[in-house]
């Protein structure tokens, strides 16, 4: 309990506001600007005067000459009335106090009461070192004695409503007693708490230790002080020592006592007993010596407790063994799967590099050695070299772009563009590459109104990947369809094919990197396994999503949903 309280106190020291301390405890935050308490209103008085603003005496010096030296109270009253209209609360408060004084001295009590009522509403200023509203409440109770007025003054003092020094509190407390026609002292515990705050304030100015804990006695009450922080900002918990033991020893199974270094009992009740367990401050790592004694039969209760502890310990060990075995096995299975996918990826990429490089090398050697049989054949070789180098460049750019996306370093350049023009451009770039194979791409969609805020290069790469996949995985159907339309607040760009389709069990996994479906293995379609993962990255970066609808044997439809302009 002590350690947890110290951790929470460090949060006050860093400037945040954790949970409030338990009942009876208070946190003092000491800094150069003064002292604050949590909860507020627990201190009757403070070790230093209030920091409320007070108008300088020079403001009223000339007017006070008319009031005192020249014996012209009416002139002074008129001047004070003008100052009482000031926007500065401190000037207004000082003028109202002096107005009421003039009115009282001239026996105009009812008018003085009205001025004091106005003064009671001024709460952000002080006069002669005293909060202005306190002066007003005291004067109202004095001029029109009533139980309610005296009770209001007394309640405000007990609730810590005003920032007072000890002398100010004692004066106004005696006045509250006089007005209520009673003689009693303020609560001893509240006075002791205020004295502890004064002690902590004094020690803070002398001590720069970062951490500390001590027990102090004030007016016969023990208090435990736990502090965290440095001179610039220190949080001090003021608590009764038994507040920690209430957490540590619930119920009535044991009797306990904590004793300070001088042998004084701070909490509990110490009874001489040879069976009591004793832990000194050094042994228990506590700031006190702890005495604990059982209630009832020690042997029977101890044996039962040991049995329960043994069973609980064995059960925990068994549970940890089972959970550990399960998690280790799952981690090994995942690592094995990852290694297999990485191996497949390296193999696939190696093949993708090897095919164009082999073609380029053979054709380059034929051209370099002059073994071209005709000019027509030479032109064909050049065109093939351009085609293979473009294929190799696209593969390298794909790998580099995916690496940047994985690292979060891909920079997107967004601009407003027409989805229909983007689709037609990408399709026009792909069609010359498939013209000789008898394949065809059909496009359908509106010619206007499909504006999106996107990176044209990135969305082009995503669309090209989807079209390439549709062409590769539907060899039996010469046509691939690309449609676009407005769907609620999105532009839906759909790529459909009539290929083998994708099984339900693979629909989520194929969007992960290095994952390729069973159709790729069965049809011997080459690929890197990062195309759909890249599509998912790009679409997510545009605030959209990629969906898949597929039936085995009937084809697949991949749809990119991209927000309309102004909806992203």
PDB file of N, CA, C and O in Angstrom, residues 54-121:
ATOM      1  N   UNK A  54      -3.927  43.352  -3.817  1.00  0.00           N
ATOM      2  CA  UNK A  54      -4.352  44.395  -2.892  1.00  0.00           C
ATOM      3  C   UNK A  54      -3.935  45.741  -3.471  1.00  0.00           C
ATOM      4  O   UNK A  54      -2.795  45.914  -3.924  1.00  0.00           O
ATOM      5  N   UNK A  55      -4.855  46.655  -3.494  1.00  0.00           N
ATOM      6  CA  UNK A  55      -4.557  47.973  -4.059  1.00  0.00           C
ATOM      7  C   UNK A  55      -3.523  48.687  -3.193  1.00  0.00           C
ATOM      8  O   UNK A  55      -3.573  48.610  -1.955  1.00  0.00           O
ATOM      9  N   UNK A  56      -2.575  49.403  -3.791  1.00  0.00           N
ATOM     10  CA  UNK A  56      -1.578  50.141  -2.999  1.00  0.00           C
ATOM     11  C   UNK A  56      -2.245  51.250  -2.184  1.00  0.00           C
ATOM     12  O   UNK A  56      -3.240  51.852  -2.599  1.00  0.00           O
ATOM     13  N   UNK A  57      -1.679  51.511  -1.008  1.00  0.00           N
ATOM     14  CA  UNK A  57      -2.265  52.522  -0.111  1.00  0.00           C
ATOM     15  C   UNK A  57      -2.228  53.920  -0.733  1.00  0.00           C
ATOM     16  O   UNK A  57      -3.048  54.789  -0.379  1.00  0.00           O
ATOM     17  N   UNK A  58      -1.289  54.138  -1.669  1.00  0.00           N
ATOM     18  CA  UNK A  58      -1.211  55.454  -2.296  1.00  0.00           C
ATOM     19  C   UNK A  58      -2.480  55.796  -3.062  1.00  0.00           C
ATOM     20  O   UNK A  58      -2.817  56.980  -3.251  1.00  0.00           O
ATOM     21  N   UNK A  59      -3.220  54.752  -3.498  1.00  0.00           N
ATOM     22  CA  UNK A  59      -4.458  54.998  -4.251  1.00  0.00           C
ATOM     23  C   UNK A  59      -5.463  55.791  -3.415  1.00  0.00           C
ATOM     24  O   UNK A  59      -6.242  56.588  -3.946  1.00  0.00           O
ATOM     25  N   UNK A  60      -5.458  55.563  -2.113  1.00  0.00           N
ATOM     26  CA  UNK A  60      -6.468  56.173  -1.240  1.00  0.00           C
ATOM     27  C   UNK A  60      -5.874  57.256  -0.319  1.00  0.00           C
ATOM     28  O   UNK A  60      -6.591  57.798   0.533  1.00  0.00           O
ATOM     29  N   UNK A  61      -4.575  57.570  -0.476  1.00  0.00           N
ATOM     30  CA  UNK A  61      -3.909  58.479   0.474  1.00  0.00           C
ATOM     31  C   UNK A  61      -4.548  59.863   0.476  1.00  0.00           C
ATOM     32  O   UNK A  61      -4.840  60.451   1.536  1.00  0.00           O
ATOM     33  N   UNK A  62      -4.799  60.435  -0.690  1.00  0.00           N
ATOM     34  CA  UNK A  62      -5.346  61.796  -0.762  1.00  0.00           C
ATOM     35  C   UNK A  62      -6.761  61.847  -0.174  1.00  0.00           C
ATOM     36  O   UNK A  62      -7.122  62.774   0.567  1.00  0.00           O
ATOM     37  N   UNK A  63      -7.564  60.802  -0.510  1.00  0.00           N
ATOM     38  CA  UNK A  63      -8.947  60.775  -0.005  1.00  0.00           C
ATOM     39  C   UNK A  63      -8.972  60.590   1.503  1.00  0.00           C
ATOM     40  O   UNK A  63      -9.828  61.181   2.215  1.00  0.00           O
ATOM     41  N   UNK A  64      -8.053  59.797   2.050  1.00  0.00           N
ATOM     42  CA  UNK A  64      -8.029  59.571   3.494  1.00  0.00           C
ATOM     43  C   UNK A  64      -7.660  60.850   4.261  1.00  0.00           C
ATOM     44  O   UNK A  64      -7.999  60.975   5.443  1.00  0.00           O
ATOM     45  N   UNK A  65      -6.987  61.780   3.609  1.00  0.00           N
ATOM     46  CA  UNK A  65      -6.702  63.066   4.264  1.00  0.00           C
ATOM     47  C   UNK A  65      -8.012  63.833   4.537  1.00  0.00           C
ATOM     48  O   UNK A  65      -8.188  64.444   5.591  1.00  0.00           O
ATOM     49  N   UNK A  66      -8.950  63.763   3.566  1.00  0.00           N
ATOM     50  CA  UNK A  66     -10.252  64.400   3.805  1.00  0.00           C
ATOM     51  C   UNK A  66     -11.005  63.678   4.910  1.00  0.00           C
ATOM     52  O   UNK A  66     -11.744  64.308   5.683  1.00  0.00           O
ATOM     53  N   UNK A  67     -10.823  62.351   5.001  1.00  0.00           N
ATOM     54  CA  UNK A  67     -11.554  61.580   6.007  1.00  0.00           C
ATOM     55  C   UNK A  67     -11.010  61.844   7.404  1.00  0.00           C
ATOM     56  O   UNK A  67     -11.801  61.962   8.364  1.00  0.00           O
ATOM     57  N   UNK A  68      -9.690  61.950   7.554  1.00  0.00           N
ATOM     58  CA  UNK A  68      -9.095  62.047   8.889  1.00  0.00           C
ATOM     59  C   UNK A  68      -8.556  63.443   9.192  1.00  0.00           C
ATOM     60  O   UNK A  68      -9.029  64.131  10.099  1.00  0.00           O
ATOM     61  N   UNK A  69      -7.563  63.908   8.423  1.00  0.00           N
ATOM     62  CA  UNK A  69      -6.878  65.156   8.766  1.00  0.00           C
ATOM     63  C   UNK A  69      -7.790  66.367   8.613  1.00  0.00           C
ATOM     64  O   UNK A  69      -7.804  67.276   9.446  1.00  0.00           O
ATOM     65  N   UNK A  70      -8.578  66.368   7.518  1.00  0.00           N
ATOM     66  CA  UNK A  70      -9.381  67.553   7.237  1.00  0.00           C
ATOM     67  C   UNK A  70     -10.808  67.419   7.766  1.00  0.00           C
ATOM     68  O   UNK A  70     -11.592  68.374   7.668  1.00  0.00           O
ATOM     69  N   UNK A  71     -11.156  66.254   8.293  1.00  0.00           N
ATOM     70  CA  UNK A  71     -12.484  66.031   8.897  1.00  0.00           C
ATOM     71  C   UNK A  71     -13.608  66.416   7.946  1.00  0.00           C
ATOM     72  O   UNK A  71     -14.555  67.130   8.298  1.00  0.00           O
ATOM     73  N   UNK A  72     -13.498  65.978   6.728  1.00  0.00           N
ATOM     74  CA  UNK A  72     -14.536  66.236   5.722  1.00  0.00           C
ATOM     75  C   UNK A  72     -15.024  64.885   5.177  1.00  0.00           C
ATOM     76  O   UNK A  72     -14.676  64.470   4.067  1.00  0.00           O
ATOM     77  N   UNK A  73     -15.782  64.153   5.941  1.00  0.00           N
ATOM     78  CA  UNK A  73     -16.181  62.798   5.543  1.00  0.00           C
ATOM     79  C   UNK A  73     -17.024  62.753   4.275  1.00  0.00           C
ATOM     80  O   UNK A  73     -16.945  61.782   3.516  1.00  0.00           O
ATOM     81  N   UNK A  74     -17.845  63.759   4.020  1.00  0.00           N
ATOM     82  CA  UNK A  74     -18.694  63.725   2.830  1.00  0.00           C
ATOM     83  C   UNK A  74     -17.858  63.786   1.559  1.00  0.00           C
ATOM     84  O   UNK A  74     -18.141  63.114   0.570  1.00  0.00           O
ATOM     85  N   UNK A  75     -16.787  64.622   1.592  1.00  0.00           N
ATOM     86  CA  UNK A  75     -15.892  64.701   0.435  1.00  0.00           C
ATOM     87  C   UNK A  75     -15.175  63.354   0.244  1.00  0.00           C
ATOM     88  O   UNK A  75     -15.043  62.835  -0.876  1.00  0.00           O
ATOM     89  N   UNK A  76     -14.720  62.769   1.358  1.00  0.00           N
ATOM     90  CA  UNK A  76     -14.051  61.465   1.275  1.00  0.00           C
ATOM     91  C   UNK A  76     -15.000  60.401   0.741  1.00  0.00           C
ATOM     92  O   UNK A  76     -14.638  59.561  -0.099  1.00  0.00           O
ATOM     93  N   UNK A  77     -16.273  60.439   1.209  1.00  0.00           N
ATOM     94  CA  UNK A  77     -17.251  59.429   0.773  1.00  0.00           C
ATOM     95  C   UNK A  77     -17.494  59.531  -0.729  1.00  0.00           C
ATOM     96  O   UNK A  77     -17.578  58.513  -1.432  1.00  0.00           O
ATOM     97  N   UNK A  78     -17.596  60.748  -1.234  1.00  0.00           N
ATOM     98  CA  UNK A  78     -17.817  60.948  -2.674  1.00  0.00           C
ATOM     99  C   UNK A  78     -16.643  60.386  -3.487  1.00  0.00           C
ATOM    100  O   UNK A  78     -16.823  59.744  -4.517  1.00  0.00           O
ATOM    101  N   UNK A  79     -15.428  60.645  -3.005  1.00  0.00           N
ATOM    102  CA  UNK A  79     -14.244  60.143  -3.714  1.00  0.00           C
ATOM    103  C   UNK A  79     -14.178  58.622  -3.672  1.00  0.00           C
ATOM    104  O   UNK A  79     -13.852  57.958  -4.656  1.00  0.00           O
ATOM    105  N   UNK A  80     -14.509  58.043  -2.488  1.00  0.00           N
ATOM    106  CA  UNK A  80     -14.508  56.582  -2.377  1.00  0.00           C
ATOM    107  C   UNK A  80     -15.544  55.952  -3.315  1.00  0.00           C
ATOM    108  O   UNK A  80     -15.312  54.874  -3.885  1.00  0.00           O
ATOM    109  N   UNK A  81     -16.701  56.634  -3.480  1.00  0.00           N
ATOM    110  CA  UNK A  81     -17.730  56.102  -4.371  1.00  0.00           C
ATOM    111  C   UNK A  81     -17.231  56.022  -5.810  1.00  0.00           C
ATOM    112  O   UNK A  81     -17.544  55.071  -6.533  1.00  0.00           O
ATOM    113  N   UNK A  82     -16.466  57.001  -6.234  1.00  0.00           N
ATOM    114  CA  UNK A  82     -15.902  56.963  -7.589  1.00  0.00           C
ATOM    115  C   UNK A  82     -14.906  55.813  -7.734  1.00  0.00           C
ATOM    116  O   UNK A  82     -14.903  55.088  -8.731  1.00  0.00           O
ATOM    117  N   UNK A  83     -14.059  55.631  -6.710  1.00  0.00           N
ATOM    118  CA  UNK A  83     -13.082  54.532  -6.768  1.00  0.00           C
ATOM    119  C   UNK A  83     -13.777  53.168  -6.707  1.00  0.00           C
ATOM    120  O   UNK A  83     -13.279  52.174  -7.246  1.00  0.00           O
ATOM    121  N   UNK A  84     -14.938  53.096  -6.046  1.00  0.00           N
ATOM    122  CA  UNK A  84     -15.660  51.821  -5.939  1.00  0.00           C
ATOM    123  C   UNK A  84     -16.219  51.365  -7.273  1.00  0.00           C
ATOM    124  O   UNK A  84     -16.641  50.211  -7.402  1.00  0.00           O
ATOM    125  N   UNK A  85     -16.220  52.252  -8.261  1.00  0.00           N
ATOM    126  CA  UNK A  85     -16.688  51.863  -9.599  1.00  0.00           C
ATOM    127  C   UNK A  85     -15.551  51.367 -10.479  1.00  0.00           C
ATOM    128  O   UNK A  85     -15.747  51.093 -11.663  1.00  0.00           O
ATOM    129  N   UNK A  86     -14.359  51.240  -9.930  1.00  0.00           N
ATOM    130  CA  UNK A  86     -13.194  50.809 -10.704  1.00  0.00           C
ATOM    131  C   UNK A  86     -13.367  49.371 -11.201  1.00  0.00           C
ATOM    132  O   UNK A  86     -13.995  48.535 -10.543  1.00  0.00           O
ATOM    133  N   UNK A  87     -12.776  49.093 -12.386  1.00  0.00           N
ATOM    134  CA  UNK A  87     -12.820  47.725 -12.921  1.00  0.00           C
ATOM    135  C   UNK A  87     -11.837  46.811 -12.208  1.00  0.00           C
ATOM    136  O   UNK A  87     -11.944  45.582 -12.311  1.00  0.00           O
ATOM    137  N   UNK A  88     -10.877  47.408 -11.481  1.00  0.00           N
ATOM    138  CA  UNK A  88      -9.898  46.615 -10.751  1.00  0.00           C
ATOM    139  C   UNK A  88     -10.525  46.135  -9.435  1.00  0.00           C
ATOM    140  O   UNK A  88     -10.912  46.945  -8.590  1.00  0.00           O
ATOM    141  N   UNK A  89     -10.655  44.800  -9.235  1.00  0.00           N
ATOM    142  CA  UNK A  89     -11.300  44.323  -7.999  1.00  0.00           C
ATOM    143  C   UNK A  89     -10.586  44.784  -6.739  1.00  0.00           C
ATOM    144  O   UNK A  89     -11.237  45.039  -5.719  1.00  0.00           O
ATOM    145  N   UNK A  90      -9.252  44.887  -6.780  1.00  0.00           N
ATOM    146  CA  UNK A  90      -8.536  45.289  -5.569  1.00  0.00           C
ATOM    147  C   UNK A  90      -8.832  46.739  -5.211  1.00  0.00           C
ATOM    148  O   UNK A  90      -9.015  47.077  -4.027  1.00  0.00           O
ATOM    149  N   UNK A  91      -8.905  47.623  -6.208  1.00  0.00           N
ATOM    150  CA  UNK A  91      -9.242  49.032  -5.947  1.00  0.00           C
ATOM    151  C   UNK A  91     -10.689  49.127  -5.475  1.00  0.00           C
ATOM    152  O   UNK A  91     -11.012  49.875  -4.527  1.00  0.00           O
ATOM    153  N   UNK A  92     -11.577  48.384  -6.137  1.00  0.00           N
ATOM    154  CA  UNK A  92     -12.982  48.411  -5.750  1.00  0.00           C
ATOM    155  C   UNK A  92     -13.167  47.947  -4.310  1.00  0.00           C
ATOM    156  O   UNK A  92     -13.930  48.540  -3.530  1.00  0.00           O
ATOM    157  N   UNK A  93     -12.470  46.857  -3.921  1.00  0.00           N
ATOM    158  CA  UNK A  93     -12.596  46.341  -2.560  1.00  0.00           C
ATOM    159  C   UNK A  93     -12.081  47.352  -1.541  1.00  0.00           C
ATOM    160  O   UNK A  93     -12.716  47.599  -0.501  1.00  0.00           O
ATOM    161  N   UNK A  94     -10.918  47.972  -1.810  1.00  0.00           N
ATOM    162  CA  UNK A  94     -10.373  48.950  -0.881  1.00  0.00           C
ATOM    163  C   UNK A  94     -11.282  50.147  -0.711  1.00  0.00           C
ATOM    164  O   UNK A  94     -11.464  50.665   0.403  1.00  0.00           O
ATOM    165  N   UNK A  95     -11.899  50.589  -1.808  1.00  0.00           N
ATOM    166  CA  UNK A  95     -12.797  51.744  -1.730  1.00  0.00           C
ATOM    167  C   UNK A  95     -14.062  51.405  -0.953  1.00  0.00           C
ATOM    168  O   UNK A  95     -14.548  52.209  -0.143  1.00  0.00           O
ATOM    169  N   UNK A  96     -14.599  50.186  -1.170  1.00  0.00           N
ATOM    170  CA  UNK A  96     -15.825  49.793  -0.458  1.00  0.00           C
ATOM    171  C   UNK A  96     -15.584  49.687   1.041  1.00  0.00           C
ATOM    172  O   UNK A  96     -16.442  50.079   1.852  1.00  0.00           O
ATOM    173  N   UNK A  97     -14.443  49.142   1.451  1.00  0.00           N
ATOM    174  CA  UNK A  97     -14.133  49.059   2.878  1.00  0.00           C
ATOM    175  C   UNK A  97     -14.086  50.450   3.497  1.00  0.00           C
ATOM    176  O   UNK A  97     -14.633  50.694   4.589  1.00  0.00           O
ATOM    177  N   UNK A  98     -13.470  51.386   2.810  1.00  0.00           N
ATOM    178  CA  UNK A  98     -13.343  52.744   3.347  1.00  0.00           C
ATOM    179  C   UNK A  98     -14.683  53.480   3.322  1.00  0.00           C
ATOM    180  O   UNK A  98     -14.994  54.274   4.215  1.00  0.00           O
ATOM    181  N   UNK A  99     -15.497  53.226   2.283  1.00  0.00           N
ATOM    182  CA  UNK A  99     -16.841  53.809   2.267  1.00  0.00           C
ATOM    183  C   UNK A  99     -17.641  53.350   3.487  1.00  0.00           C
ATOM    184  O   UNK A  99     -18.279  54.160   4.175  1.00  0.00           O
ATOM    185  N   UNK A 100     -17.607  52.024   3.741  1.00  0.00           N
ATOM    186  CA  UNK A 100     -18.357  51.493   4.882  1.00  0.00           C
ATOM    187  C   UNK A 100     -17.844  52.070   6.193  1.00  0.00           C
ATOM    188  O   UNK A 100     -18.626  52.332   7.126  1.00  0.00           O
ATOM    189  N   UNK A 101     -16.528  52.289   6.251  1.00  0.00           N
ATOM    190  CA  UNK A 101     -15.961  52.867   7.484  1.00  0.00           C
ATOM    191  C   UNK A 101     -16.492  54.276   7.722  1.00  0.00           C
ATOM    192  O   UNK A 101     -16.871  54.646   8.853  1.00  0.00           O
ATOM    193  N   UNK A 102     -16.553  55.088   6.663  1.00  0.00           N
ATOM    194  CA  UNK A 102     -17.064  56.452   6.796  1.00  0.00           C
ATOM    195  C   UNK A 102     -18.528  56.435   7.226  1.00  0.00           C
ATOM    196  O   UNK A 102     -18.958  57.190   8.108  1.00  0.00           O
ATOM    197  N   UNK A 103     -19.293  55.524   6.600  1.00  0.00           N
ATOM    198  CA  UNK A 103     -20.717  55.440   6.925  1.00  0.00           C
ATOM    199  C   UNK A 103     -20.937  54.994   8.359  1.00  0.00           C
ATOM    200  O   UNK A 103     -21.838  55.488   9.058  1.00  0.00           O
ATOM    201  N   UNK A 104     -20.137  54.051   8.836  1.00  0.00           N
ATOM    202  CA  UNK A 104     -20.271  53.608  10.229  1.00  0.00           C
ATOM    203  C   UNK A 104     -19.899  54.722  11.204  1.00  0.00           C
ATOM    204  O   UNK A 104     -20.553  54.898  12.246  1.00  0.00           O
ATOM    205  N   UNK A 105     -18.832  55.456  10.863  1.00  0.00           N
ATOM    206  CA  UNK A 105     -18.387  56.527  11.755  1.00  0.00           C
ATOM    207  C   UNK A 105     -19.390  57.676  11.805  1.00  0.00           C
ATOM    208  O   UNK A 105     -19.389  58.466  12.768  1.00  0.00           O
ATOM    209  N   UNK A 106     -20.220  57.786  10.763  1.00  0.00           N
ATOM    210  CA  UNK A 106     -21.230  58.849  10.748  1.00  0.00           C
ATOM    211  C   UNK A 106     -22.614  58.294  11.097  1.00  0.00           C
ATOM    212  O   UNK A 106     -23.633  58.933  10.803  1.00  0.00           O
ATOM    213  N   UNK A 107     -22.645  57.086  11.684  1.00  0.00           N
ATOM    214  CA  UNK A 107     -23.879  56.459  12.193  1.00  0.00           C
ATOM    215  C   UNK A 107     -24.898  56.175  11.091  1.00  0.00           C
ATOM    216  O   UNK A 107     -26.108  56.180  11.331  1.00  0.00           O
ATOM    217  N   UNK A 108     -24.467  55.959   9.881  1.00  0.00           N
ATOM    218  CA  UNK A 108     -25.360  55.592   8.775  1.00  0.00           C
ATOM    219  C   UNK A 108     -25.261  54.081   8.567  1.00  0.00           C
ATOM    220  O   UNK A 108     -24.731  53.587   7.579  1.00  0.00           O
ATOM    221  N   UNK A 109     -25.791  53.354   9.545  1.00  0.00           N
ATOM    222  CA  UNK A 109     -25.594  51.906   9.605  1.00  0.00           C
ATOM    223  C   UNK A 109     -26.245  51.180   8.429  1.00  0.00           C
ATOM    224  O   UNK A 109     -25.668  50.243   7.859  1.00  0.00           O
ATOM    225  N   UNK A 110     -27.461  51.559   8.062  1.00  0.00           N
ATOM    226  CA  UNK A 110     -28.155  50.848   6.984  1.00  0.00           C
ATOM    227  C   UNK A 110     -27.391  50.979   5.665  1.00  0.00           C
ATOM    228  O   UNK A 110     -27.288  50.017   4.884  1.00  0.00           O
ATOM    229  N   UNK A 111     -26.838  52.203   5.418  1.00  0.00           N
ATOM    230  CA  UNK A 111     -26.051  52.379   4.193  1.00  0.00           C
ATOM    231  C   UNK A 111     -24.753  51.573   4.270  1.00  0.00           C
ATOM    232  O   UNK A 111     -24.291  51.012   3.263  1.00  0.00           O
ATOM    233  N   UNK A 112     -24.166  51.512   5.448  1.00  0.00           N
ATOM    234  CA  UNK A 112     -22.940  50.721   5.616  1.00  0.00           C
ATOM    235  C   UNK A 112     -23.216  49.238   5.331  1.00  0.00           C
ATOM    236  O   UNK A 112     -22.402  48.543   4.707  1.00  0.00           O
ATOM    237  N   UNK A 113     -24.366  48.736   5.782  1.00  0.00           N
ATOM    238  CA  UNK A 113     -24.724  47.334   5.516  1.00  0.00           C
ATOM    239  C   UNK A 113     -24.834  47.076   4.012  1.00  0.00           C
ATOM    240  O   UNK A 113     -24.406  46.027   3.516  1.00  0.00           O
ATOM    241  N   UNK A 114     -25.400  48.023   3.275  1.00  0.00           N
ATOM    242  CA  UNK A 114     -25.521  47.866   1.823  1.00  0.00           C
ATOM    243  C   UNK A 114     -24.145  47.809   1.161  1.00  0.00           C
ATOM    244  O   UNK A 114     -23.899  47.028   0.227  1.00  0.00           O
ATOM    245  N   UNK A 115     -23.210  48.640   1.652  1.00  0.00           N
ATOM    246  CA  UNK A 115     -21.857  48.634   1.091  1.00  0.00           C
ATOM    247  C   UNK A 115     -21.154  47.322   1.407  1.00  0.00           C
ATOM    248  O   UNK A 115     -20.471  46.727   0.556  1.00  0.00           O
ATOM    249  N   UNK A 116     -21.317  46.835   2.631  1.00  0.00           N
ATOM    250  CA  UNK A 116     -20.686  45.552   2.981  1.00  0.00           C
ATOM    251  C   UNK A 116     -21.278  44.394   2.156  1.00  0.00           C
ATOM    252  O   UNK A 116     -20.570  43.430   1.826  1.00  0.00           O
ATOM    253  N   UNK A 117     -22.546  44.489   1.828  1.00  0.00           N
ATOM    254  CA  UNK A 117     -23.157  43.469   0.966  1.00  0.00           C
ATOM    255  C   UNK A 117     -22.492  43.472  -0.411  1.00  0.00           C
ATOM    256  O   UNK A 117     -22.235  42.416  -1.000  1.00  0.00           O
ATOM    257  N   UNK A 118     -22.239  44.689  -0.931  1.00  0.00           N
ATOM    258  CA  UNK A 118     -21.503  44.773  -2.210  1.00  0.00           C
ATOM    259  C   UNK A 118     -20.099  44.203  -2.072  1.00  0.00           C
ATOM    260  O   UNK A 118     -19.605  43.498  -2.944  1.00  0.00           O
ATOM    261  N   UNK A 119     -19.446  44.484  -0.963  1.00  0.00           N
ATOM    262  CA  UNK A 119     -18.075  44.011  -0.742  1.00  0.00           C
ATOM    263  C   UNK A 119     -18.032  42.482  -0.663  1.00  0.00           C
ATOM    264  O   UNK A 119     -17.045  41.866  -1.084  1.00  0.00           O
ATOM    265  N   UNK A 120     -19.077  41.850  -0.141  1.00  0.00           N
ATOM    266  CA  UNK A 120     -19.087  40.394   0.000  1.00  0.00           C
ATOM    267  C   UNK A 120     -19.015  39.687  -1.350  1.00  0.00           C
ATOM    268  O   UNK A 120     -18.615  38.528  -1.434  1.00  0.00           O
ATOM    269  N   UNK A 121     -19.388  40.388  -2.420  1.00  0.00           N
ATOM    270  CA  UNK A 121     -19.337  39.786  -3.755  1.00  0.00           C
ATOM    271  C   UNK A 121     -17.965  39.874  -4.402  1.00  0.00           C
ATOM    272  O   UNK A 121     -17.715  39.273  -5.447  1.00  0.00           O
TER     273      UNK A 121
END
